[in-house]
Coordinates of C-alpha atoms and ligand atoms in Angstrom, one line a residue:
X1122 CA 108.2 94.5 108.4
X1123 CA 104.8 95.3 107.1
X1124 CA 101.8 94.3 105.0
X1125 CA 101.4 96.8 102.1
X1126 CA 98.0 97.7 100.8
X1127 CA 97.1 99.4 97.6
X1128 CA 94.0 101.6 98.3
X1129 CA 92.0 102.8 95.4
X1130 CA 90.2 106.1 95.0
X1131 CA 87.5 107.5 92.7
X1132 CA 87.4 111.2 92.3
X1133 CA 90.1 111.4 95.0
X1134 CA 87.9 109.6 97.6
X1135 CA 88.8 106.3 99.0
X1136 CA 86.6 103.5 97.6
X1137 CA 84.9 100.8 99.6
X1138 CA 87.3 98.3 98.2
X1139 CA 90.1 100.3 99.8
X1140 CA 88.6 99.7 103.2
X1141 CA 88.0 96.0 102.4
X1142 CA 91.6 95.4 101.4
X1143 CA 92.7 97.3 104.6
X1144 CA 90.4 95.1 106.8
X1145 CA 91.9 92.0 105.2
X1146 CA 95.5 93.3 105.5
X1147 CA 94.9 94.0 109.2
X1148 CA 93.8 90.4 109.7
X1149 CA 96.9 89.1 107.8
X1150 CA 99.1 91.4 109.8
X1151 CA 97.7 90.1 113.1
X1152 CA 98.4 86.6 111.9
X1153 CA 102.0 87.4 111.1
X1154 CA 102.6 89.9 113.9
X1155 CA 103.2 92.8 111.5
X1156 CA 102.0 96.4 110.8
X1157 CA 99.7 97.6 108.0
X1158 CA 101.0 100.2 105.6
X1159 CA 98.6 101.7 103.0
X1160 CA 99.6 103.6 99.8
X1161 CA 97.2 106.2 98.5
X1162 CA 97.3 108.2 95.3
X1163 CA 96.1 111.8 95.6
X1164 CA 93.4 110.9 98.2
X1165 CA 91.7 114.0 99.6
X1166 CA 91.5 112.4 103.0
X1167 CA 93.0 109.2 104.4
X1168 CA 91.5 109.6 107.9
X1169 CA 89.0 106.7 107.4
X1170 CA 91.9 104.2 107.1
X1171 CA 92.2 104.5 110.9
X1172 CA 88.8 102.7 111.2
X1173 CA 90.1 99.6 109.4
X1174 CA 93.4 98.9 111.2
X1175 CA 95.9 100.8 109.0
X1176 CA 99.0 101.8 111.1
X1177 CA 100.7 104.1 108.5
X1178 CA 99.7 105.6 105.2
X1179 CA 102.1 106.7 102.5
X1180 CA 100.4 109.6 100.8
X1181 CA 101.4 110.3 97.2
X1182 CA 100.4 113.7 96.0
X1183 CA 101.5 113.9 92.3
X1184 CA 99.5 115.5 89.5
X1185 CA 101.1 113.1 87.0
X1186 CA 99.4 110.2 88.9
X1187 CA 95.9 111.8 89.0
X1188 CA 94.7 109.2 86.5
X1189 CA 95.4 105.5 86.9
X1190 CA 98.5 104.3 85.1
X1191 CA 99.4 100.7 85.6
X1192 CA 103.1 101.0 85.0
X1193 CA 103.6 104.2 87.1
X1194 CA 101.4 102.9 89.9
X1195 CA 103.2 99.5 89.9
X1196 CA 106.5 101.4 90.1
X1197 CA 105.3 103.4 93.1
X1198 CA 104.0 100.4 94.9
X1199 CA 107.4 98.6 94.3
X1200 CA 109.2 101.6 95.8
X1201 CA 106.9 101.6 98.7
X1202 CA 107.2 97.8 99.3
X1203 CA 111.0 98.1 99.2
X1204 CA 111.1 101.1 101.5
X1205 CA 108.7 99.4 104.0
X1206 CA 110.3 95.9 103.7
X1207 CA 106.8 94.5 102.8
X1208 CA 106.8 90.8 102.1
X1209 CA 103.0 90.7 101.4
X1210 CA 101.2 93.2 99.2
X1211 CA 97.4 93.2 99.0
X1212 CA 95.4 94.6 96.1
X1213 CA 91.7 94.5 95.2
X1214 CA 90.3 92.7 92.1
X1215 CA 89.2 95.8 90.3
X1216 CA 90.0 96.0 86.6
X1217 CA 92.8 98.5 87.4
X1218 CA 94.3 96.3 90.2
X1219 CA 94.2 93.2 87.9
X1220 CA 96.2 95.2 85.3
X1221 CA 98.7 96.5 87.8
X1222 CA 99.3 93.4 89.9
X1223 CA 101.2 91.3 87.3
X1224 CA 103.5 94.3 86.5
X1225 CA 104.2 94.6 90.2
X1226 CA 104.8 90.9 90.5
X1227 CA 107.5 91.2 87.8
X1228 CA 109.1 94.2 89.6
X1229 CA 109.2 92.5 92.9
X1230 CA 109.9 89.0 91.6
X1231 CA 106.8 88.0 93.6
X1232 CA 104.2 85.3 93.2
X1233 CA 100.7 86.8 92.6
X1234 CA 97.5 85.0 93.5
X1235 CA 94.3 86.5 92.1
X1236 CA 90.7 85.9 93.3
X1237 CA 91.6 85.1 96.8
X1238 CA 88.6 84.7 99.1
X1239 CA 90.0 83.9 102.5
X1240 CA 92.9 84.6 104.9
X1241 CA 96.1 82.8 104.1
X1242 CA 97.2 79.6 105.8
X1243 CA 100.6 80.6 107.3
X1244 CA 101.5 77.5 109.4
X1245 CA 104.7 76.3 107.9
X1246 CA 104.1 77.9 104.5
X1247 CA 101.8 80.4 102.8
X1248 CA 98.8 79.2 100.9
X1249 CA 95.6 80.9 99.8
X1250 CA 92.1 79.8 98.8
X1251 CA 91.0 81.1 95.4
X1252 CA 87.9 80.9 93.3
X1253 CA 88.3 79.1 89.9
X1254 CA 86.1 78.4 86.9
X1255 CA 83.9 81.6 87.5
X1256 CA 83.2 80.7 91.1
X1257 CA 82.2 77.1 90.4
X1258 CA 85.3 75.7 92.2
X1259 CA 88.0 76.6 94.7
X1260 CA 91.7 75.9 94.6
X1261 CA 94.4 76.2 97.1
X1262 CA 97.6 77.9 95.9
X1263 CA 100.9 78.0 97.8
X1264 CA 103.1 81.1 97.3
X1265 CA 106.7 80.2 97.7
X1266 CA 108.5 83.4 96.8
X1267 CA 110.0 85.9 99.3
X1268 CA 107.4 88.6 98.4
X1269 CA 103.8 87.6 97.8
X1270 CA 101.0 89.6 96.2
X1271 CA 97.4 88.8 97.0
X1272 CA 94.4 89.9 94.9
X1273 CA 91.4 89.9 97.2
X1274 CA 88.0 89.2 95.6
X1275 CA 85.4 91.9 95.9
X1276 CA 83.2 91.5 99.0
X1277 CA 84.9 88.2 100.0
X1278 CA 86.1 89.5 103.3
X1279 CA 83.9 92.5 104.0
X1280 CA 84.7 95.5 106.2
X1281 CA 85.9 94.9 109.7
X1282 CA 86.0 97.8 112.1
X1283 CA 89.4 98.1 113.8
X1284 CA 90.5 101.4 115.3
X1285 CA 94.2 102.3 114.9
X1286 CA 96.5 105.2 115.5
X1287 CA 97.2 106.3 111.9
X1288 CA 100.6 107.8 111.0
X1289 CA 100.5 109.9 107.8
X1290 CA 103.7 110.2 105.8
X1291 CA 104.2 112.0 102.4
X1292 CA 105.6 109.6 99.9
X1293 CA 107.6 110.5 96.8
X1294 CA 106.5 108.1 94.0
X1295 CA 109.9 108.3 92.2
X1296 CA 108.3 107.7 88.8
X1297 CA 110.0 108.7 85.6
X1298 CA 108.8 109.5 82.0
X1299 CA 109.6 105.8 81.1
X1300 CA 106.6 104.8 83.3
X1301 CA 104.2 106.7 81.1
X1302 CA 104.3 104.8 77.8
X1303 CA 100.5 104.1 77.9
X1304 CA 98.2 106.8 79.3
X1305 CA 94.4 106.7 79.9
X1306 CA 93.1 110.0 78.3
X1307 CA 89.6 109.9 79.9
X1308 CA 87.1 107.6 81.5
X1309 CA 83.5 107.9 80.3
X1310 CA 81.1 105.8 82.4
X1311 CA 78.1 104.5 80.6
X1312 CA 76.1 104.4 83.8
X1313 CA 75.9 106.3 87.0
X1314 CA 74.5 103.3 88.9
X1315 CA 76.4 102.1 91.9
X1316 CA 78.0 98.6 91.3
X1317 CA 77.3 95.8 93.7
X1318 CA 81.0 95.6 94.5
X1319 CA 81.3 99.2 95.5
X1320 CA 77.8 99.7 97.1
X1321 CA 77.4 100.5 100.8
X1322 CA 73.7 99.6 100.5
X1323 CA 72.2 96.9 98.3
X1324 CA 68.4 96.6 97.6
X1325 CA 67.7 93.1 96.4
X1326 CA 64.5 91.6 94.9
X1327 CA 63.3 88.0 94.7
X1328 CA 60.5 85.9 93.2
X1329 CA 58.0 87.4 95.6
X1330 CA 57.9 90.5 93.3
X1331 CA 56.0 88.4 90.8
X1332 CA 57.5 89.9 87.6
X1333 CA 60.0 92.2 86.0
X1334 CA 57.3 94.9 85.6
X1335 CA 57.4 95.4 89.4
X1336 CA 61.0 96.3 89.7
X1337 CA 60.4 100.0 89.3
X1338 CA 59.8 100.3 93.1
X1339 CA 63.1 98.4 93.8
X1340 CA 64.9 100.8 91.5
X1341 CA 63.3 103.8 93.2
X1342 CA 64.2 102.5 96.7
X1343 CA 67.7 102.0 95.5
X1344 CA 67.9 105.5 94.0
X1345 CA 66.6 107.2 97.2
X1346 CA 69.2 105.3 99.2
X1347 CA 72.1 105.6 96.7
X1348 CA 72.1 101.8 96.6
X1349 CA 72.9 99.1 94.1
X1350 CA 70.2 96.7 92.9
X1351 CA 70.5 93.0 93.1
X1352 CA 68.3 89.9 92.8
X1353 CA 68.0 86.2 93.7
X1354 CA 69.1 83.5 91.2
X1355 CA 65.6 82.5 89.9
X1356 CA 64.9 86.1 89.1
X1357 CA 67.9 86.4 86.8
X1358 CA 67.4 82.8 85.5
X1359 CA 63.9 83.9 84.4
X1360 CA 65.4 86.9 82.7
X1361 CA 63.5 89.4 84.9
X1362 CA 66.8 91.0 85.8
X1363 CA 70.3 90.9 84.3
X1364 CA 72.7 88.1 85.4
X1365 CA 75.1 90.7 86.7
X1366 CA 72.6 91.3 89.6
X1367 CA 72.4 87.7 90.7
X1368 CA 73.8 87.4 94.2
X1369 CA 74.5 84.4 96.4
X1370 CA 76.6 81.3 96.4
X1371 CA 76.7 81.0 92.6
X1372 CA 76.4 84.8 92.0
X1373 CA 78.2 87.9 93.3
X1374 CA 79.0 88.0 97.0
X1375 CA 77.7 91.0 98.9
X1376 CA 79.3 92.5 101.9
X1377 CA 77.4 95.8 102.2
X1378 CA 76.7 97.8 105.3
X1379 CA 73.0 97.4 104.6
X1380 CA 71.3 94.6 102.6
X1381 CA 67.6 95.0 102.0
X1382 CA 65.9 91.8 100.8
X1383 CA 62.4 92.1 99.3
X1384 CA 60.4 89.0 98.5
X1385 CA 63.4 86.7 99.0
X1386 CA 62.8 83.5 101.0
X1387 CA 66.4 83.2 102.3
X1388 CA 67.5 79.9 100.9
X1389 CA 70.8 78.7 102.1
X1390 CA 72.5 79.3 98.7
X1391 CA 71.2 82.9 98.8
X1392 CA 72.4 83.5 102.4
X1393 CA 75.8 82.1 101.6
X1394 CA 76.6 85.0 99.4
X1395 CA 75.0 87.9 101.4
X1396 CA 75.5 87.0 105.0
X1397 CA 78.8 89.0 105.3
X1398 CA 76.6 92.2 105.1
X1399 CA 76.6 94.1 108.3
X1400 CA 72.8 94.8 108.7
X1401 CA 70.2 92.7 106.9
X1402 CA 66.6 93.9 106.5
X1403 CA 64.0 91.5 105.3
X1404 CA 60.6 92.3 103.8
X1405 CA 58.5 89.2 103.3
X1406 CA 54.8 88.5 103.7
X1407 CA 55.4 85.0 105.2
X1408 CA 56.5 85.3 108.8
X1409 CA 57.9 81.7 108.5
X1410 CA 60.3 82.7 105.7
X1411 CA 63.8 81.4 106.6
X1412 CA 65.4 84.8 105.9
X1413 CA 63.9 86.2 109.1
X1414 CA 66.2 84.0 111.1
X1415 CA 69.3 85.7 109.5
X1416 CA 67.8 89.2 109.6
X1417 CA 68.7 92.0 111.9
X1418 CA 65.4 93.7 111.1
X1419 CA 62.3 92.1 109.6
X1420 CA 59.1 93.5 108.2
X1421 CA 56.3 91.0 107.8
X1422 CA 54.1 92.5 105.1
X1423 CA 53.3 92.7 101.4
X1424 CA 56.2 94.2 99.5
X1425 CA 53.8 96.1 97.3
X1426 CA 52.5 98.0 100.4
X1427 CA 55.7 98.2 102.4
X1428 CA 58.2 99.4 99.8
X1429 CA 56.2 102.4 98.5
X1430 CA 55.7 103.5 102.1
X1431 CA 59.4 103.1 102.8
X1432 CA 60.2 105.2 99.8
X1433 CA 57.8 107.9 100.8
X1434 CA 59.2 108.0 104.4
X1435 CA 62.8 108.1 103.1
X1436 CA 62.0 110.9 100.7
X1437 CA 60.3 112.9 103.5
X1438 CA 63.3 112.3 105.8
X1439 CA 65.7 113.5 103.1
X1440 CA 63.7 116.6 102.4
X1441 CA 63.6 117.5 106.1
X1442 CA 67.3 116.9 106.5
X1443 CA 68.5 118.5 103.2
Ligands
FAD2712 C1 73.4 74.7 93.5 C2 72.5 75.9 93.8 C3 73.0 77.1 93.8 C4 72.2 78.2 94.0 N1 72.7 79.5 94.1 C5 71.9 80.5 94.4 C6 72.4 81.9 94.5 O1 73.6 82.1 94.3 N2 71.5 82.9 94.8 C7 70.2 82.6 95.0 O2 69.4 83.6 95.3 N3 69.7 81.4 94.9 C8 70.5 80.3 94.6 N4 69.9 79.1 94.5 C9 68.5 79.0 94.5 C10 67.9 78.9 95.9 O3 68.0 77.6 96.4 C11 66.5 79.4 96.0 O4 65.7 78.6 95.1 C12 66.3 80.9 95.6 O5 67.2 81.7 96.3 C13 64.9 81.3 95.8 O6 64.7 82.6 95.3 P1 63.6 83.6 95.9 O7 63.8 83.7 97.4 O8 63.7 84.8 95.1 O9 62.3 82.8 95.5 P2 61.3 82.0 96.5 O10 62.0 80.9 97.2 O11 60.1 81.6 95.6 O12 60.8 83.0 97.6 C14 60.0 84.1 97.3 C15 59.6 84.8 98.7 O13 58.9 85.9 98.4 C16 57.9 86.0 99.4 N5 56.7 86.8 98.9 C17 55.8 86.4 98.0 N6 55.0 87.4 97.8 C18 55.4 88.4 98.5 C19 54.9 89.7 98.7 N7 53.8 90.2 98.0 N8 55.6 90.6 99.6 C20 56.6 90.1 100.2 N9 57.1 88.9 100.1 C21 56.5 88.0 99.2 C22 57.5 84.5 99.8 O14 57.0 84.4 101.1 C23 58.9 83.9 99.6 O15 59.5 83.8 100.9 C24 70.8 78.0 94.2 C25 70.3 76.7 94.2 C26 71.1 75.6 94.0 C27 70.6 74.3 94.0

């Protein structure tokens, strides 16, 4: 028996969400005493799955599946679940995974719970905690079918290092022309910016930055680091930054490898949404700011002096190591 994970790729590289669903699957597998099996579509390398507890990876190499196709991908996952005897299948909550999961649920006659934020309760049943009403409430849902599908919310669980011995196996998707009724011709992104959900590094600004005109340095720091930008709630409430950047208890959760908070006090509602990040760096001119207690590294100083210096040093470092 095994827990099956659908691991997503972009440009044939495994995405951060793939490692998060793998981390979560490992924890569920440990709870149930099972193994973790991942399914990849045309991934260049699957080695990194061994860092997140995956025991076996089924590697699909098939040109027909180079672009996402919900029906064909669901069919492949169904075949993998049946081959591996998987009673639990885990997917992310990307737009593609949300499209695929209901089709897979029909194929496997499985219950599907979306927006799951925590490990399942498995004592005498199987129930999951899910967000509801755009994160304003939680509900607990029991899944009573033989096969269960869990849609894990982005950044709800984070990445958990867990070394494993990874067995790689080629997998025949066994799809037919019937699975290609709808086909995505091309995907044109309207921005090259990294999304908070996919970001390894997030640079976040708070009210300490005084006004929207001062965000240029936050954008620049994010660009140098290849990071996503985020902000505290009042910043988006005041319209300094878009609501899509609001992180915290009532905003997006962040579970980045590195979270840099600039001019953010560290209120409990802010910390609730970002504390799953591995390393937190805080830049604040008040050495009593609560965020310093939650930080791994702290810089007591004026953001308007510290951030430009940081950008300069990072650029120097990049130039010397190019
Ligand atoms: C129900 C509820 C839900 C909430 N949800 C969220 C949420 O999801 N996310 C969220 O962020 N907040 C949330 N809040 C708001 C939260 O309580 C705080 O009010 C908010 O996080 C404060 O934002 P801030 O740190 O940007 O601003 P402030 O608290 O004003 O802090 C600004 C910080 O900047 C520092 N600073 C000032 N000048 C400089 C400078 N030149 N250089 C460096 N540092 C400087 C100050 O020392 C201070 O620590 C919620 C509140 C409630 C009641």
